[in-house]
PDB file of C-alpha atoms and ligand atoms in Angstrom:
ATOM      1  CA  MET A  11     -30.272  -8.328 -29.171  1.00 74.00           C
ATOM      2  CA  GLY A  12     -30.765  -5.536 -31.515  1.00 88.00           C
ATOM      3  CA  LEU A  13     -28.848  -2.371 -30.123  1.00 86.00           C
ATOM      4  CA  THR A  14     -29.716  -3.412 -26.972  1.00 93.00           C
ATOM      5  CA  ALA A  15     -26.654  -5.211 -26.201  1.00 94.00           C
ATOM      6  CA  TYR A  16     -25.581  -1.844 -25.951  1.00 96.00           C
ATOM      7  CA  ASP A  17     -27.226  -1.291 -23.265  1.00 97.00           C
ATOM      8  CA  LEU A  18     -25.636  -0.865 -19.769  1.00 98.00           C
ATOM      9  CA  THR A  19     -28.030  -0.294 -17.614  1.00 97.00           C
ATOM     10  CA  GLY A  20     -27.112  -2.055 -14.055  1.00 97.00           C
ATOM     11  CA  ARG A  21     -23.776  -2.995 -14.391  1.00 97.00           C
ATOM     12  CA  THR A  22     -20.687  -1.174 -12.984  1.00 98.00           C
ATOM     13  CA  ALA A  23     -17.639  -0.128 -15.066  1.00 98.00           C
ATOM     14  CA  PHE A  24     -14.354   1.291 -13.386  1.00 98.00           C
ATOM     15  CA  VAL A  25     -12.761   3.604 -15.270  1.00 99.00           C
ATOM     16  CA  THR A  26      -8.693   4.557 -14.624  1.00 98.00           C
ATOM     17  CA  GLY A  27      -7.460   8.254 -15.932  1.00 98.00           C
ATOM     18  CA  ALA A  28     -10.910   9.434 -15.993  1.00 98.00           C
ATOM     19  CA  ALA A  29      -9.824  13.044 -15.131  1.00 98.00           C
ATOM     20  CA  SER A  30      -9.210  14.256 -18.487  1.00 98.00           C
ATOM     21  CA  GLY A  31      -8.988  13.473 -22.126  1.00 98.00           C
ATOM     22  CA  ILE A  32     -10.053   9.315 -23.498  1.00 98.00           C
ATOM     23  CA  GLY A  33     -10.575   8.464 -19.785  1.00 98.00           C
ATOM     24  CA  ARG A  34     -13.116  11.176 -19.186  1.00 98.00           C
ATOM     25  CA  ALA A  35     -15.056  10.486 -22.385  1.00 98.00           C
ATOM     26  CA  CYS A  36     -15.121   6.840 -21.882  1.00 98.00           C
ATOM     27  CA  ALA A  37     -16.912   7.822 -18.340  1.00 98.00           C
ATOM     28  CA  ALA A  38     -18.851  10.331 -19.673  1.00 98.00           C
ATOM     29  CA  LEU A  39     -20.325   7.282 -22.699  1.00 98.00           C
ATOM     30  CA  LEU A  40     -20.529   4.533 -20.353  1.00 98.00           C
ATOM     31  CA  ALA A  41     -22.917   6.240 -17.694  1.00 98.00           C
ATOM     32  CA  GLU A  42     -24.967   7.375 -20.734  1.00 98.00           C
ATOM     33  CA  ALA A  43     -25.066   3.824 -21.761  1.00 98.00           C
ATOM     34  CA  GLY A  44     -26.189   2.972 -18.047  1.00 98.00           C
ATOM     35  CA  ALA A  45     -23.923   2.171 -16.166  1.00 98.00           C
ATOM     36  CA  ALA A  46     -22.796   3.018 -12.349  1.00 98.00           C
ATOM     37  CA  VAL A  47     -19.210   4.862 -13.246  1.00 98.00           C
ATOM     38  CA  HIS A  48     -16.188   4.383 -10.968  1.00 98.00           C
ATOM     39  CA  CYS A  49     -14.518   7.544 -11.838  1.00 98.00           C
ATOM     40  CA  ALA A  50     -10.090   6.881 -10.890  1.00 98.00           C
ATOM     41  CA  ASP A  51      -7.450   9.243 -11.284  1.00 98.00           C
ATOM     42  CA  VAL A  52      -4.682  11.049  -9.610  1.00 98.00           C
ATOM     43  CA  ASP A  53      -6.354  14.664 -10.255  1.00 98.00           C
ATOM     44  CA  GLU A  54      -8.951  15.045  -7.886  1.00 98.00           C
ATOM     45  CA  LYS A  55     -10.313  18.147  -9.028  1.00 98.00           C
ATOM     46  CA  GLY A  56     -10.415  16.799 -12.541  1.00 98.00           C
ATOM     47  CA  LEU A  57     -11.761  13.536 -10.622  1.00 98.00           C
ATOM     48  CA  SER A  58     -14.838  16.206  -9.864  1.00 98.00           C
ATOM     49  CA  GLU A  59     -15.043  17.947 -13.025  1.00 98.00           C
ATOM     50  CA  THR A  60     -16.322  14.693 -14.673  1.00 98.00           C
ATOM     51  CA  GLN A  61     -18.017  13.702 -12.084  1.00 98.00           C
ATOM     52  CA  ALA A  62     -20.135  17.200 -12.409  1.00 98.00           C
ATOM     53  CA  LEU A  63     -20.178  16.131 -15.807  1.00 98.00           C
ATOM     54  CA  ILE A  64     -21.431  12.525 -15.650  1.00 98.00           C
ATOM     55  CA  ARG A  65     -24.212  13.510 -13.109  1.00 98.00           C
ATOM     56  CA  ASP A  66     -25.457  16.679 -15.143  1.00 98.00           C
ATOM     57  CA  ALA A  67     -26.167  14.295 -17.666  1.00 98.00           C
ATOM     58  CA  GLY A  68     -29.081  12.645 -14.866  1.00 98.00           C
ATOM     59  CA  GLY A  69     -25.409   9.377 -15.057  1.00 98.00           C
ATOM     60  CA  LEU A  70     -24.263   7.373 -11.835  1.00 98.00           C
ATOM     61  CA  ALA A  71     -20.920   8.608 -10.676  1.00 98.00           C
ATOM     62  CA  ALA A  72     -18.318   7.444  -8.467  1.00 98.00           C
ATOM     63  CA  THR A  73     -14.481   8.843  -7.614  1.00 98.00           C
ATOM     64  CA  HIS A  74     -11.643   7.646  -6.709  1.00 98.00           C
ATOM     65  CA  THR A  75      -8.801   9.416  -5.851  1.00 98.00           C
ATOM     66  CA  VAL A  76      -6.111   6.541  -7.045  1.00 98.00           C
ATOM     67  CA  ASP A  77      -2.430   6.288  -8.315  1.00 98.00           C
ATOM     68  CA  VAL A  78      -2.468   3.229 -10.607  1.00 98.00           C
ATOM     69  CA  THR A  79       1.404   2.349  -9.469  1.00 98.00           C
ATOM     70  CA  ASP A  80      -0.266   1.553  -5.940  1.00 98.00           C
ATOM     71  CA  ARG A  81      -1.434  -1.927  -6.434  1.00 98.00           C
ATOM     72  CA  LYS A  82      -2.738  -1.882  -3.174  1.00 98.00           C
ATOM     73  CA  GLN A  83      -4.467   1.818  -3.145  1.00 98.00           C
ATOM     74  CA  LEU A  84      -5.821   0.675  -6.804  1.00 98.00           C
ATOM     75  CA  GLY A  85      -6.550  -3.199  -5.501  1.00 98.00           C
ATOM     76  CA  ALA A  86      -8.922  -1.764  -2.525  1.00 98.00           C
ATOM     77  CA  ALA A  87     -10.264   1.585  -4.910  1.00 98.00           C
ATOM     78  CA  VAL A  88     -11.870  -1.328  -7.614  1.00 98.00           C
ATOM     79  CA  GLY A  89     -13.059  -3.936  -4.433  1.00 98.00           C
ATOM     80  CA  ARG A  90     -14.738  -0.491  -2.769  1.00 98.00           C
ATOM     81  CA  ALA A  91     -16.276  -0.296  -6.106  1.00 98.00           C
ATOM     82  CA  ALA A  92     -17.625  -3.482  -6.582  1.00 97.00           C
ATOM     83  CA  GLU A  93     -18.604  -3.373  -3.087  1.00 97.00           C
ATOM     84  CA  ASP A  94     -20.936  -0.302  -3.449  1.00 98.00           C
ATOM     85  CA  SER A  95     -22.085  -1.356  -6.485  1.00 97.00           C
ATOM     86  CA  GLY A  96     -22.697  -5.178  -5.527  1.00 96.00           C
ATOM     87  CA  ARG A  97     -21.184  -6.047  -8.541  1.00 96.00           C
ATOM     88  CA  LEU A  98     -18.416  -5.311 -11.380  1.00 97.00           C
ATOM     89  CA  ASP A  99     -18.833  -5.495 -14.669  1.00 97.00           C
ATOM     90  CA  VAL A 100     -16.525  -3.403 -16.741  1.00 98.00           C
ATOM     91  CA  MET A 101     -12.747  -2.403 -16.000  1.00 98.00           C
ATOM     92  CA  ALA A 102     -11.124   0.406 -18.570  1.00 99.00           C
ATOM     93  CA  ALA A 103      -7.916   1.106 -17.568  1.00 99.00           C
ATOM     94  CA  ILE A 104      -7.395   3.853 -19.441  1.00 98.00           C
ATOM     95  CA  ALA A 105      -4.445   6.726 -17.257  1.00 98.00           C
ATOM     96  CA  GLY A 106      -1.129   6.801 -19.041  1.00 98.00           C
ATOM     97  CA  VAL A 107       1.501   8.991 -19.476  1.00 97.00           C
ATOM     98  CA  MET A 108       3.214  10.413 -22.653  1.00 95.00           C
ATOM     99  CA  HIS A 109       7.261  10.118 -22.584  1.00 93.00           C
ATOM    100  CA  THR A 110       9.681  11.322 -24.928  1.00 92.00           C
ATOM    101  CA  GLY A 111      13.355  10.495 -25.138  1.00 93.00           C
ATOM    102  CA  ARG A 112      15.930   9.453 -27.846  1.00 95.00           C
ATOM    103  CA  VAL A 113      17.335   5.504 -26.694  1.00 96.00           C
ATOM    104  CA  LEU A 114      21.130   6.408 -25.883  1.00 97.00           C
ATOM    105  CA  GLU A 115      18.988   9.602 -23.251  1.00 95.00           C
ATOM    106  CA  THR A 116      16.555   7.036 -22.048  1.00 94.00           C
ATOM    107  CA  GLY A 117      17.430   6.567 -17.911  1.00 95.00           C
ATOM    108  CA  GLU A 118      15.984   4.242 -15.504  1.00 96.00           C
ATOM    109  CA  GLU A 119      14.054   6.647 -14.066  1.00 96.00           C
ATOM    110  CA  ASP A 120      12.252   7.204 -17.466  1.00 95.00           C
ATOM    111  CA  LEU A 121      11.522   3.859 -17.736  1.00 96.00           C
ATOM    112  CA  ASP A 122      10.603   3.647 -14.245  1.00 97.00           C
ATOM    113  CA  ARG A 123       7.746   6.468 -14.306  1.00 97.00           C
ATOM    114  CA  VAL A 124       6.285   5.378 -17.992  1.00 98.00           C
ATOM    115  CA  LEU A 125       6.244   1.467 -17.792  1.00 98.00           C
ATOM    116  CA  GLY A 126       4.995   2.301 -13.924  1.00 98.00           C
ATOM    117  CA  VAL A 127       1.926   4.383 -15.189  1.00 98.00           C
ATOM    118  CA  ASN A 128       1.225   2.900 -18.633  1.00 98.00           C
ATOM    119  CA  PHE A 129       2.214  -0.745 -17.636  1.00 98.00           C
ATOM    120  CA  LYS A 130       2.122  -2.116 -14.707  1.00 98.00           C
ATOM    121  CA  GLY A 131      -1.305   0.623 -13.309  1.00 98.00           C
ATOM    122  CA  VAL A 132      -3.162  -1.342 -16.440  1.00 99.00           C
ATOM    123  CA  LEU A 133      -1.780  -4.842 -15.178  1.00 98.00           C
ATOM    124  CA  TYR A 134      -2.864  -3.827 -11.006  1.00 98.00           C
ATOM    125  CA  ALA A 135      -6.280  -2.736 -12.519  1.00 98.00           C
ATOM    126  CA  CYS A 136      -6.673  -6.048 -14.995  1.00 98.00           C
ATOM    127  CA  GLN A 137      -5.524  -7.831 -11.956  1.00 98.00           C
ATOM    128  CA  ALA A 138      -8.350  -6.200  -9.164  1.00 98.00           C
ATOM    129  CA  ALA A 139     -11.200  -5.930 -11.237  1.00 98.00           C
ATOM    130  CA  ALA A 140     -10.585  -9.842 -12.511  1.00 97.00           C
ATOM    131  CA  ARG A 141     -10.202 -11.167  -9.101  1.00 97.00           C
ATOM    132  CA  VAL A 142     -13.758  -9.348  -8.479  1.00 96.00           C
ATOM    133  CA  MET A 143     -15.022 -11.099 -11.332  1.00 96.00           C
ATOM    134  CA  ILE A 144     -14.077 -14.549 -10.447  1.00 95.00           C
ATOM    135  CA  ALA A 145     -15.275 -13.964  -6.840  1.00 93.00           C
ATOM    136  CA  ALA A 146     -18.570 -13.532  -8.145  1.00 91.00           C
ATOM    137  CA  GLY A 147     -18.505 -16.023 -10.237  1.00 83.00           C
ATOM    138  CA  GLY A 148     -17.447 -14.352 -14.093  1.00 63.00           C
ATOM    139  CA  GLY A 149     -18.181 -11.482 -14.630  1.00 54.00           C
ATOM    140  CA  GLY A 150     -19.652  -9.387 -12.190  1.00 49.00           C
ATOM    141  CA  GLY A 151     -22.332 -12.531 -12.462  1.00 44.00           C
ATOM    142  CA  GLY A 152     -24.195 -10.914 -15.859  1.00 46.00           C
ATOM    143  CA  PRO A 153     -25.353 -13.483 -18.510  1.00 47.00           C
ATOM    144  CA  LEU A 154     -22.524 -12.468 -20.491  1.00 53.00           C
ATOM    145  CA  GLY A 155     -19.592 -12.080 -18.113  1.00 80.00           C
ATOM    146  CA  GLY A 156     -16.907  -9.450 -17.817  1.00 96.00           C
ATOM    147  CA  SER A 157     -14.789  -7.126 -19.799  1.00 98.00           C
ATOM    148  CA  LEU A 158     -11.523  -5.759 -19.676  1.00 98.00           C
ATOM    149  CA  VAL A 159     -10.236  -2.827 -22.153  1.00 98.00           C
ATOM    150  CA  THR A 160      -7.020  -1.907 -21.999  1.00 98.00           C
ATOM    151  CA  MET A 161      -5.321   1.204 -23.076  1.00 98.00           C
ATOM    152  CA  ALA A 162      -2.491   0.678 -25.614  1.00 98.00           C
ATOM    153  CA  SER A 163      -1.816   3.382 -28.978  1.00 98.00           C
ATOM    154  CA  GLY A 164      -0.817   3.344 -32.468  1.00 96.00           C
ATOM    155  CA  ALA A 165       2.805   3.420 -31.405  1.00 95.00           C
ATOM    156  CA  VAL A 166       2.701  -0.278 -31.305  1.00 95.00           C
ATOM    157  CA  ASP A 167       2.059  -0.182 -35.003  1.00 94.00           C
ATOM    158  CA  ALA A 168       4.908   1.903 -35.750  1.00 90.00           C
ATOM    159  CA  ALA A 169       8.723   2.914 -35.225  1.00 91.00           C
ATOM    160  CA  ARG A 170       8.885   6.607 -34.237  1.00 89.00           C
ATOM    161  CA  SER A 171      12.174   7.806 -33.092  1.00 92.00           C
ATOM    162  CA  GLY A 172      11.961   9.450 -29.518  1.00 93.00           C
ATOM    163  CA  LEU A 173       8.935   7.037 -28.391  1.00 93.00           C
ATOM    164  CA  LEU A 174      11.062   3.862 -27.268  1.00 95.00           C
ATOM    165  CA  CYS A 175       9.550   4.546 -23.732  1.00 96.00           C
ATOM    166  CA  TYR A 176       6.338   4.990 -24.321  1.00 96.00           C
ATOM    167  CA  SER A 177       5.777   2.225 -27.600  1.00 97.00           C
ATOM    168  CA  VAL A 178       7.298  -0.189 -25.117  1.00 97.00           C
ATOM    169  CA  SER A 179       4.829  -0.132 -22.892  1.00 98.00           C
ATOM    170  CA  LYS A 180       2.045   0.126 -24.902  1.00 98.00           C
ATOM    171  CA  ALA A 181       3.170  -2.935 -26.861  1.00 98.00           C
ATOM    172  CA  ALA A 182       3.943  -4.438 -22.844  1.00 98.00           C
ATOM    173  CA  VAL A 183      -0.024  -4.132 -22.721  1.00 98.00           C
ATOM    174  CA  VAL A 184      -0.473  -5.493 -26.091  1.00 98.00           C
ATOM    175  CA  GLN A 185       0.842  -8.556 -24.637  1.00 98.00           C
ATOM    176  CA  LEU A 186      -1.044  -8.157 -21.452  1.00 98.00           C
ATOM    177  CA  THR A 187      -4.130  -8.165 -23.099  1.00 98.00           C
ATOM    178  CA  ARG A 188      -3.590 -11.509 -25.489  1.00 98.00           C
ATOM    179  CA  THR A 189      -2.478 -13.364 -22.424  1.00 98.00           C
ATOM    180  CA  LEU A 190      -5.179 -12.659 -20.268  1.00 98.00           C
ATOM    181  CA  ALA A 191      -8.132 -13.154 -22.343  1.00 98.00           C
ATOM    182  CA  THR A 192      -6.621 -16.943 -23.134  1.00 98.00           C
ATOM    183  CA  GLU A 193      -6.332 -17.537 -19.424  1.00 97.00           C
ATOM    184  CA  LEU A 194      -9.495 -15.088 -18.675  1.00 97.00           C
ATOM    185  CA  GLY A 195     -11.986 -16.511 -21.709  1.00 96.00           C
ATOM    186  CA  PRO A 196     -12.991 -19.707 -18.889  1.00 95.00           C
ATOM    187  CA  HIS A 197     -13.913 -16.914 -16.473  1.00 95.00           C
ATOM    188  CA  GLY A 198     -16.089 -15.776 -18.858  1.00 95.00           C
ATOM    189  CA  ILE A 199     -14.304 -12.420 -18.874  1.00 97.00           C
ATOM    190  CA  ARG A 200     -12.909 -11.250 -22.127  1.00 98.00           C
ATOM    191  CA  VAL A 201     -10.385  -8.703 -22.321  1.00 98.00           C
ATOM    192  CA  ASN A 202      -9.669  -6.412 -25.609  1.00 98.00           C
ATOM    193  CA  ALA A 203      -7.356  -3.246 -25.791  1.00 98.00           C
ATOM    194  CA  VAL A 204      -7.852   0.358 -28.107  1.00 98.00           C
ATOM    195  CA  ALA A 205      -4.976   1.289 -29.373  1.00 98.00           C
ATOM    196  CA  PRO A 206      -5.767   4.632 -31.244  1.00 98.00           C
ATOM    197  CA  GLY A 207      -4.052   7.618 -33.313  1.00 95.00           C
ATOM    198  CA  TRP A 208      -3.586  10.741 -32.296  1.00 93.00           C
ATOM    199  CA  VAL A 209      -6.505  11.721 -30.662  1.00 95.00           C
ATOM    200  CA  ARG A 210      -6.826  15.717 -29.675  1.00 93.00           C
ATOM    201  CA  THR A 211      -6.653  15.667 -25.239  1.00 93.00           C
ATOM    202  CA  PRO A 212      -4.563  17.850 -22.829  1.00 89.00           C
ATOM    203  CA  MET A 213      -1.626  14.989 -23.062  1.00 90.00           C
ATOM    204  CA  THR A 214      -1.786  16.127 -27.176  1.00 87.00           C
ATOM    205  CA  ASP A 215      -1.795  19.564 -26.612  1.00 83.00           C
ATOM    206  CA  ARG A 216       1.001  18.924 -23.855  1.00 85.00           C
ATOM    207  CA  HIS A 217       3.628  17.305 -26.150  1.00 81.00           C
ATOM    208  CA  ASP A 218       2.660  19.850 -29.191  1.00 78.00           C
ATOM    209  CA  GLU A 219       3.246  22.732 -26.420  1.00 79.00           C
ATOM    210  CA  ALA A 220       6.397  21.117 -25.207  1.00 79.00           C
ATOM    211  CA  HIS A 221       8.074  20.359 -29.008  1.00 73.00           C
ATOM    212  CA  GLN A 222       6.881  23.946 -30.513  1.00 63.00           C
ATOM    213  CA  ARG A 223       4.756  21.810 -33.664  1.00 66.00           C
ATOM    214  CA  ARG A 224       1.912  20.940 -34.108  1.00 68.00           C
ATOM    215  CA  THR A 225       2.257  16.797 -34.956  1.00 77.00           C
ATOM    216  CA  GLU A 226      -1.636  16.230 -34.923  1.00 80.00           C
ATOM    217  CA  ALA A 227      -1.572  18.380 -38.429  1.00 83.00           C
ATOM    218  CA  ALA A 228       1.247  16.258 -39.816  1.00 85.00           C
ATOM    219  CA  LEU A 229      -0.527  13.221 -38.254  1.00 84.00           C
ATOM    220  CA  ALA A 230      -4.494  14.605 -40.171  1.00 89.00           C
ATOM    221  CA  ARG A 231      -2.804  14.493 -43.443  1.00 91.00           C
ATOM    222  CA  MET A 232      -1.581  10.729 -43.145  1.00 92.00           C
ATOM    223  CA  SER A 233      -4.835  10.168 -42.425  1.00 95.00           C
ATOM    224  CA  PRO A 234      -7.731   8.863 -45.095  1.00 97.00           C
ATOM    225  CA  LEU A 235     -10.363  10.711 -43.406  1.00 97.00           C
ATOM    226  CA  GLY A 236      -7.841  13.555 -42.508  1.00 96.00           C
ATOM    227  CA  ARG A 237      -8.297  14.730 -39.108  1.00 95.00           C
ATOM    228  CA  VAL A 238      -7.243  13.336 -35.966  1.00 94.00           C
ATOM    229  CA  GLY A 239      -9.522  11.570 -33.869  1.00 96.00           C
ATOM    230  CA  GLU A 240     -11.290  13.225 -30.330  1.00 97.00           C
ATOM    231  CA  PRO A 241     -11.546  11.784 -27.466  1.00 98.00           C
ATOM    232  CA  GLU A 242     -15.613  10.364 -27.824  1.00 98.00           C
ATOM    233  CA  ASP A 243     -14.097   8.656 -30.919  1.00 98.00           C
ATOM    234  CA  VAL A 244     -12.161   5.800 -28.869  1.00 98.00           C
ATOM    235  CA  ALA A 245     -14.948   6.076 -25.975  1.00 98.00           C
ATOM    236  CA  HIS A 246     -17.344   4.405 -28.664  1.00 98.00           C
ATOM    237  CA  ALA A 247     -14.679   1.293 -29.271  1.00 98.00           C
ATOM    238  CA  VAL A 248     -14.587   1.080 -25.276  1.00 98.00           C
ATOM    239  CA  LEU A 249     -18.227   1.091 -25.220  1.00 98.00           C
ATOM    240  CA  TYR A 250     -18.147  -1.954 -27.903  1.00 98.00           C
ATOM    241  CA  LEU A 251     -15.593  -3.586 -26.076  1.00 98.00           C
ATOM    242  CA  ALA A 252     -17.132  -3.027 -22.607  1.00 98.00           C
ATOM    243  CA  SER A 253     -20.499  -4.236 -24.050  1.00 97.00           C
ATOM    244  CA  ASP A 254     -22.527  -7.413 -25.493  1.00 96.00           C
ATOM    245  CA  ALA A 255     -22.974  -6.282 -28.598  1.00 96.00           C
ATOM    246  CA  SER A 256     -18.718  -7.561 -28.649  1.00 97.00           C
ATOM    247  CA  ALA A 257     -19.374 -10.778 -26.632  1.00 95.00           C
ATOM    248  CA  PHE A 258     -17.466 -13.095 -28.829  1.00 96.00           C
ATOM    249  CA  THR A 259     -14.525 -10.631 -29.498  1.00 97.00           C
ATOM    250  CA  THR A 260     -11.591 -11.345 -26.722  1.00 98.00           C
ATOM    251  CA  GLY A 261      -7.705 -10.833 -27.325  1.00 98.00           C
ATOM    252  CA  GLN A 262      -8.099  -8.352 -29.723  1.00 98.00           C
ATOM    253  CA  ILE A 263      -6.571  -4.495 -30.718  1.00 98.00           C
ATOM    254  CA  LEU A 264      -8.953  -2.061 -31.857  1.00 98.00           C
ATOM    255  CA  ARG A 265      -7.693   0.623 -33.613  1.00 98.00           C
ATOM    256  CA  PRO A 266      -9.844   3.978 -33.545  1.00 98.00           C
ATOM    257  CA  ASN A 267      -7.285   5.539 -35.364  1.00 97.00           C
ATOM    258  CA  GLY A 268      -8.353   6.958 -38.804  1.00 97.00           C
ATOM    259  CA  GLY A 269      -6.485   4.430 -40.785  1.00 96.00           C
ATOM    260  CA  VAL A 270      -3.207   5.959 -40.332  1.00 94.00           C
ATOM    261  CA  ALA A 271      -1.635   2.903 -39.998  1.00 94.00           C
ATOM    262  CA  MET A 272      -3.738  -0.801 -41.073  1.00 96.00           C
ATOM    263  CA  PRO A 273      -2.018  -3.768 -39.881  1.00 94.00           C
ATOM    264  CA  TRP A 274      -3.488  -7.157 -40.581  1.00 91.00           C
TER     265      TRP A 274
HETATM  266  N1  NAD B 301      -4.340  11.057 -27.091  1.00 54.33           N
HETATM  267  C1  NAD B 301      -3.303  10.220 -27.817  1.00 54.33           C
HETATM  268  O1  NAD B 301      -3.572  10.526 -28.592  1.00 54.33           O
HETATM  269  C2  NAD B 301      -3.350   8.957 -27.662  1.00 54.33           C
HETATM  270  C3  NAD B 301      -3.409   8.135 -28.593  1.00 54.33           C
HETATM  271  C4  NAD B 301      -3.542   6.535 -28.421  1.00 54.33           C
HETATM  272  C5  NAD B 301      -2.893   6.195 -27.106  1.00 54.33           C
HETATM  273  N2  NAD B 301      -3.832   7.374 -25.792  1.00 54.33           N
HETATM  274  C6  NAD B 301      -3.626   7.122 -24.145  1.00 54.33           C
HETATM  275  O2  NAD B 301      -4.304   6.818 -24.348  1.00 54.33           O
HETATM  276  C7  NAD B 301      -4.823   7.580 -22.273  1.00 54.33           C
HETATM  277  C8  NAD B 301      -5.315   8.819 -22.117  1.00 54.33           C
HETATM  278  O3  NAD B 301      -4.752   9.412 -22.846  1.00 54.33           O
HETATM  279  P1  NAD B 301      -5.256  11.142 -22.917  1.00 54.33           P
HETATM  280  O4  NAD B 301      -4.042  11.290 -24.238  1.00 54.33           O
HETATM  281  O5  NAD B 301      -6.983  11.157 -22.341  1.00 54.33           O
HETATM  282  O6  NAD B 301      -4.538  11.904 -22.022  1.00 54.33           O
HETATM  283  P2  NAD B 301      -4.512  12.184 -20.490  1.00 54.33           P
HETATM  284  O7  NAD B 301      -3.230  13.112 -20.279  1.00 54.33           O
HETATM  285  O8  NAD B 301      -5.614  14.330 -21.058  1.00 54.33           O
HETATM  286  O9  NAD B 301      -5.333  12.052 -19.608  1.00 54.33           O
HETATM  287  C9  NAD B 301      -4.088  11.101 -18.626  1.00 54.33           C
HETATM  288  C10 NAD B 301      -5.335  10.626 -17.329  1.00 54.33           C
HETATM  289  O10 NAD B 301      -4.394   9.547 -17.043  1.00 54.33           O
HETATM  290  C11 NAD B 301      -4.461  10.178 -15.401  1.00 54.33           C
HETATM  291  N3  NAD B 301      -2.929   9.459 -14.971  1.00 54.33           N
HETATM  292  C12 NAD B 301      -1.506   9.760 -14.924  1.00 54.33           C
HETATM  293  N4  NAD B 301      -0.498   9.298 -14.557  1.00 54.33           N
HETATM  294  C13 NAD B 301      -1.420   8.579 -13.566  1.00 54.33           C
HETATM  295  C14 NAD B 301      -1.448   7.576 -12.170  1.00 54.33           C
HETATM  296  N5  NAD B 301      -0.200   7.350 -11.871  1.00 54.33           N
HETATM  297  N6  NAD B 301      -2.615   7.238 -11.646  1.00 54.33           N
HETATM  298  C15 NAD B 301      -3.758   7.646 -11.702  1.00 54.33           C
HETATM  299  N7  NAD B 301      -4.342   8.572 -12.932  1.00 54.33           N
HETATM  300  C16 NAD B 301      -3.104   9.078 -13.312  1.00 54.33           C
HETATM  301  C17 NAD B 301      -3.978  11.590 -15.926  1.00 54.33           C
HETATM  302  O11 NAD B 301      -4.288  12.124 -14.379  1.00 54.33           O
HETATM  303  C18 NAD B 301      -5.179  11.873 -16.628  1.00 54.33           C
HETATM  304  O12 NAD B 301      -6.401  12.187 -16.342  1.00 54.33           O
HETATM  305  C19 NAD B 301      -3.287   7.154 -22.362  1.00 54.33           C
HETATM  306  O13 NAD B 301      -3.109   5.877 -21.241  1.00 54.33           O
HETATM  307  C20 NAD B 301      -2.672   6.960 -23.739  1.00 54.33           C
HETATM  308  O14 NAD B 301      -1.398   6.701 -23.797  1.00 54.33           O
HETATM  309  C21 NAD B 301      -3.582   8.573 -26.110  1.00 54.33           C
END
């Protein structure tokens, strides 16, 4: 198959969190690889910018203003996307929120918000996409099946003070990914997670600003490569998992983290 395995021409992808940062970079790269990309987010303005970016580069992009914590709204958007494009091959569930706060100060609202977006939002996206793919005979009817890519985080590889809600939500995504991989494999659908290290995005910029520090600089020093990630570093991992290049890969956690953590 060679390099054509990365070619997504004729495929359809749905990307949540596509208005900013990593989600935007993923949407742009999947479109560059040839996919028609459905960009979903709560941020309407950011979505339009992503759409313009993709269209200016000659790609195909549609937008869906969606809150991923709203199961019905998200399900309807995924259904519309599949209907408009005639198929659905890839779900990249990227939308997420950061949260910091020590365990003893963590309240119900924090838990509900962070688990709502980071875990339930990913679960609902995967459920909606898998239903469409299964109804189409597995993976949008494509010869090599469908692919669901979930967003975990390097936070699952370490215990850091102040990151309870966030790391628990991402650990839940890892278990969701493994469980779904076992359940959906027989339907020709692969499920994998990406667990990036620190990536320079509006999210991490806000974090640094709020805490008046450069976490980024400290994490860059921990990487054997001596830098933090860029959204495109993660997008390339997502493209691999979305494409036929990873046809025999499922239930795995891919870590574009600059070598900051090296679990077995
Ligand atoms: N930046 C990093 O260092 C890093 C590292 C590991 C994992 N991640 C994960 O990558 C993902 C993207 O992060 P980013 O750094 O690009 O952040 P970002 O803030 O730039 O982008 C997140 C996007 O998610 C959207 N979003 C938030 N809540 C939503 C909701 N309820 N419904 C729909 N959309 C919603 C936001 O509007 C935004 O466009 C997140 O899941 C994050 O946890 C980021």
